[in-house]
Coordinates of C-alpha atoms in Angstrom, one line a residue:
E94 CA 0.0 0.0 0.0
K95 CA 2.9 2.4 0.7
V96 CA 4.4 1.6 -2.7
L97 CA 1.1 2.3 -4.4
E98 CA 0.6 5.5 -2.5
G99 CA 4.1 6.7 -3.5
L100 CA 3.6 5.7 -7.2
K101 CA 0.3 7.6 -7.3
K102 CA 2.2 10.7 -6.2
K103 CA 4.5 10.3 -9.1
N104 CA 1.6 9.7 -11.5
F105 CA 2.9 6.3 -12.3
Q106 CA 0.4 4.8 -14.8
D107 CA 0.9 1.0 -14.6
L108 CA -0.1 0.5 -10.9
E109 CA -1.2 -3.1 -11.8
L110 CA 2.5 -3.8 -12.2
I111 CA 2.8 -4.2 -8.4
D112 CA 0.1 -7.0 -8.4
R113 CA 1.9 -8.7 -11.3
I114 CA 5.2 -8.5 -9.4
I115 CA 3.6 -10.1 -6.3
E116 CA 2.0 -12.9 -8.3
S117 CA 5.3 -13.6 -10.1
D118 CA 7.2 -13.6 -6.9
D119 CA 4.7 -16.0 -5.4
L120 CA 5.4 -18.4 -8.3
R121 CA 9.2 -17.9 -7.8
K122 CA 8.8 -18.8 -4.1
K123 CA 6.7 -21.9 -5.0
L124 CA 9.4 -23.1 -7.5
Q125 CA 12.1 -22.4 -4.9
F126 CA 10.3 -24.4 -2.3
Q127 CA 9.7 -27.4 -4.7
S128 CA 13.3 -27.2 -5.8
D129 CA 14.6 -27.2 -2.2
E130 CA 12.4 -30.2 -1.4
L131 CA 13.8 -32.2 -4.3
L132 CA 17.4 -31.3 -3.3
A133 CA 16.7 -32.6 0.2
K134 CA 15.2 -35.8 -1.3
R135 CA 18.2 -36.3 -3.6
N136 CA 20.7 -35.8 -0.8
A137 CA 18.8 -38.3 1.4
A138 CA 18.7 -40.8 -1.5
S139 CA 22.4 -40.3 -2.2
K140 CA 23.3 -40.9 1.4
A141 CA 21.2 -44.1 1.4
I142 CA 23.2 -45.5 -1.5
G143 CA 26.4 -45.7 0.5
S144 CA 24.6 -47.5 3.3
L145 CA 22.9 -50.0 1.0
I146 CA 26.3 -50.8 -0.7
A147 CA 27.9 -51.3 2.7
E148 CA 25.1 -53.7 3.6
G149 CA 25.6 -55.7 0.4
K150 CA 22.2 -54.7 -1.0
K151 CA 23.4 -54.1 -4.5
D152 CA 20.0 -54.2 -6.3
E153 CA 18.5 -51.8 -3.9
A154 CA 21.5 -49.5 -4.3
E155 CA 21.1 -49.5 -8.1
A156 CA 17.5 -48.7 -7.7
K157 CA 18.4 -45.7 -5.5
K158 CA 21.0 -44.5 -8.1
A159 CA 18.2 -44.5 -10.7
E160 CA 16.0 -42.6 -8.3
V161 CA 18.7 -40.0 -7.8
T162 CA 19.2 -39.6 -11.5
A163 CA 15.5 -39.0 -12.1
I164 CA 15.4 -36.5 -9.2
K165 CA 18.4 -34.7 -10.7
E166 CA 16.7 -34.4 -14.1
T167 CA 13.6 -32.9 -12.4
I168 CA 15.8 -30.5 -10.4
D169 CA 17.4 -29.3 -13.6
I170 CA 13.9 -28.6 -15.0
Y171 CA 13.0 -26.6 -11.9
A172 CA 16.3 -24.7 -12.0
G173 CA 15.5 -23.5 -15.5
Q174 CA 12.0 -22.5 -14.5
L175 CA 13.3 -20.8 -11.3
A176 CA 15.9 -18.8 -13.3
E177 CA 13.2 -17.7 -15.7
A178 CA 10.8 -16.7 -12.9
E179 CA 13.6 -14.7 -11.2
A180 CA 14.4 -12.9 -14.4
V181 CA 10.7 -12.0 -14.9
V182 CA 10.5 -10.6 -11.3
D183 CA 13.8 -8.6 -11.6
G184 CA 12.7 -7.2 -15.0
M185 CA 9.5 -5.9 -13.5
L186 CA 11.1 -4.5 -10.4
L187 CA 13.4 -2.5 -12.6
R188 CA 10.4 -0.7 -14.0
V189 CA 9.2 0.5 -10.5
P190 CA 10.6 4.0 -9.9
N191 CA 12.0 5.1 -6.5
L192 CA 9.4 6.3 -4.1
P193 CA 9.1 9.9 -3.1
N194 CA 9.6 11.1 0.5
E195 CA 6.4 11.1 2.5
R196 CA 6.5 14.9 2.7
V197 CA 6.4 15.3 -1.1
P198 CA 2.9 16.6 -2.1
A199 CA 1.0 15.0 -4.9
G200 CA 0.8 17.1 -8.0
K201 CA 0.9 17.2 -11.8
S202 CA 2.9 20.4 -12.5
A203 CA 5.5 22.7 -11.0
E204 CA 2.6 24.8 -9.5
D205 CA 1.9 21.9 -7.1
N206 CA 5.4 21.9 -5.7
M207 CA 6.0 22.8 -2.1
V208 CA 8.5 25.6 -1.2
V209 CA 10.7 24.2 1.5
R210 CA 13.0 27.2 1.9
Q211 CA 14.3 30.2 0.1
H212 CA 17.7 32.0 0.4
G213 CA 18.7 35.4 -0.7
E214 CA 16.9 37.7 -3.1
I215 CA 15.8 36.9 -6.6
P216 CA 17.8 39.3 -8.8
K217 CA 15.9 41.7 -11.1
L218 CA 17.4 42.4 -14.5
H219 CA 18.0 46.0 -15.3
E220 CA 16.1 47.6 -18.2
G221 CA 17.6 46.7 -21.6
A222 CA 19.3 43.5 -20.3
V223 CA 20.4 41.4 -23.2
P224 CA 19.6 37.6 -23.2
H225 CA 22.6 35.2 -23.3
W226 CA 21.9 34.0 -26.8
D227 CA 22.4 37.6 -28.1
L228 CA 25.6 38.0 -25.9
I229 CA 27.0 34.8 -27.4
T230 CA 26.7 36.4 -30.9
K231 CA 27.9 39.8 -29.8
Y232 CA 31.1 38.6 -28.2
D233 CA 31.6 35.6 -30.6
L234 CA 31.7 33.1 -27.7
V235 CA 30.0 30.1 -29.4
D236 CA 30.0 29.0 -33.1
F237 CA 26.8 27.0 -33.6
Q238 CA 27.2 26.8 -37.4
T239 CA 30.6 25.2 -37.3
G240 CA 29.4 22.9 -34.5
V241 CA 26.7 21.6 -36.8
K242 CA 29.3 21.3 -39.6
I243 CA 31.6 19.2 -37.5
T244 CA 29.0 17.0 -35.8
G245 CA 25.4 17.9 -36.3
S246 CA 22.4 19.7 -34.9
G247 CA 22.6 20.6 -31.2
F248 CA 26.4 20.6 -31.0
A249 CA 28.3 23.8 -30.2
L250 CA 31.9 24.9 -30.8
Y251 CA 33.1 27.2 -28.0
K252 CA 35.8 29.6 -29.0
G253 CA 38.1 32.3 -27.6
K254 CA 36.6 33.8 -24.4
G255 CA 33.7 31.3 -24.6
A256 CA 36.1 28.3 -24.3
K257 CA 38.1 30.1 -21.6
L258 CA 34.8 30.8 -19.7
Q259 CA 33.9 27.1 -19.8
R260 CA 37.3 26.0 -18.5
A261 CA 37.3 28.6 -15.8
M262 CA 33.8 27.7 -14.6
I263 CA 34.8 24.0 -14.4
Q264 CA 37.8 24.9 -12.3
Y265 CA 35.9 27.3 -10.1
F266 CA 33.1 24.8 -9.3
L267 CA 35.6 21.9 -8.5
D268 CA 37.7 24.2 -6.3
Y269 CA 34.5 25.4 -4.6
N270 CA 33.3 21.9 -3.8
I271 CA 36.8 20.7 -2.7
A272 CA 36.9 23.7 -0.2
A273 CA 33.5 22.6 1.1
G274 CA 34.9 19.1 2.0
Y275 CA 34.2 17.1 -1.2
T276 CA 36.7 14.6 -2.7
E277 CA 37.3 15.1 -6.4
Y278 CA 37.1 12.2 -8.7
M279 CA 38.0 11.8 -12.4
P280 CA 35.8 8.9 -13.5
P281 CA 35.6 7.0 -16.8
H282 CA 33.4 8.7 -19.5
V283 CA 31.8 5.3 -20.4
V284 CA 30.1 2.8 -18.2
N285 CA 28.8 -0.8 -18.5
S286 CA 25.2 -1.8 -18.5
A287 CA 25.2 -2.8 -14.8
S288 CA 26.2 0.8 -13.9
A289 CA 23.5 2.2 -16.2
Y290 CA 20.9 0.0 -14.4
G291 CA 22.4 1.0 -11.1
T292 CA 21.6 4.7 -11.5
G293 CA 18.3 4.1 -13.4
Q294 CA 19.2 5.1 -17.0
L295 CA 18.3 1.5 -18.0
P296 CA 15.9 -0.2 -18.7
D297 CA 13.7 2.7 -20.0
K298 CA 16.0 5.5 -21.1
E299 CA 18.1 3.8 -23.8
G300 CA 16.8 6.4 -26.3
Q301 CA 18.6 9.2 -24.4
M302 CA 22.0 7.5 -24.2
Y303 CA 24.8 6.9 -26.7
H304 CA 25.4 3.1 -26.8
M305 CA 28.7 1.6 -28.2
A306 CA 27.3 -1.8 -29.3
T307 CA 30.6 -3.4 -30.0
D308 CA 31.8 -3.2 -26.4
D309 CA 28.3 -2.9 -24.8
L310 CA 29.3 0.4 -23.1
Y311 CA 27.3 3.6 -22.7
L312 CA 28.6 7.2 -22.8
I313 CA 27.7 8.8 -19.5
P314 CA 24.8 11.4 -19.4
T315 CA 26.3 13.0 -16.2
A316 CA 29.2 12.5 -13.8
E317 CA 26.6 11.3 -11.3
V318 CA 26.4 7.9 -13.1
P319 CA 30.0 6.7 -12.7
V320 CA 30.5 8.4 -9.3
T321 CA 27.4 6.9 -7.8
N322 CA 28.3 3.5 -9.1
I323 CA 31.5 3.6 -7.0
Y324 CA 29.3 2.3 -4.3
R325 CA 27.1 0.0 -6.4
D326 CA 26.4 -3.3 -4.6
E327 CA 27.9 -2.0 -1.4
I328 CA 26.3 -1.1 1.9
I329 CA 27.8 2.1 3.4
P330 CA 27.9 2.0 7.3
S331 CA 26.2 5.0 8.8
T332 CA 29.4 6.0 10.5
S333 CA 30.9 6.7 7.1
L334 CA 28.2 9.1 6.1
P335 CA 28.0 11.6 4.6
V336 CA 30.0 10.6 1.5
K337 CA 30.9 13.8 -0.4
M338 CA 32.1 13.4 -4.0
T339 CA 32.5 15.9 -6.8
A340 CA 33.5 15.3 -10.4
Y341 CA 33.5 17.1 -13.8
T342 CA 32.8 15.1 -17.0
P343 CA 31.2 15.8 -20.4
C344 CA 27.5 14.9 -20.5
F345 CA 26.5 12.8 -23.5
R346 CA 22.8 13.0 -23.9
R347 CA 20.5 12.3 -26.8
E348 CA 17.9 14.8 -25.6
A349 CA 14.4 14.2 -26.8
G350 CA 11.9 16.9 -27.8
S351 CA 12.1 20.7 -27.8
F352 CA 14.2 20.9 -24.6
G353 CA 17.1 19.2 -26.2
K354 CA 16.8 21.3 -29.3
D355 CA 16.8 24.6 -27.3

């Protein structure tokens, strides 16, 4: 019920998925129980073989061997069914998003958001302020046309003071974070599929990522992906928290829709 409540807050459409997960997991448990029973039966039969041979009961020992063989074949069938059932459950679980905090209000747009706190004053632009896309042209900071020529639509070529500004901003933010107690990392710019699953890019955001099929690696959409995966499959003791990490990387994204175009 808590999961369903959280998913409703996120306007998750396929709520019946939770029922299907429970049903599939019940089947997995049933197969696991039957498989464990057969394993126990096989172990008991195998143990009996040695006793029967020691007692000179050769025919009965041979019959037990045949029984063990038959049980093993059935176990192999169950193992295949169990692996399939586990894959089905895992596949569905991957489609369930993280649940929001209980304090998060339900809503469908930014207007429904709750203001937690504000800091400082919102600046007011002076009359005649020029938007950044005009400043870019005025000071020749970014060459979009050549970026398109080199690569394609949506790619920019920073030049002169534009390139210097990018470099200075990267240095400024890293130094700022380090001074605030963060440890700097320089992670790989590609990750394996396990890492992409670990931070939620897979299984449903393949279309937003660049995939290198030959090596089955993905170009990272943010530094968050490789940095977070440093602790994938690990449990961090509370005494080690907070973990403060900072990194700069390029962000490779196949943005969809008008947001990417803009």
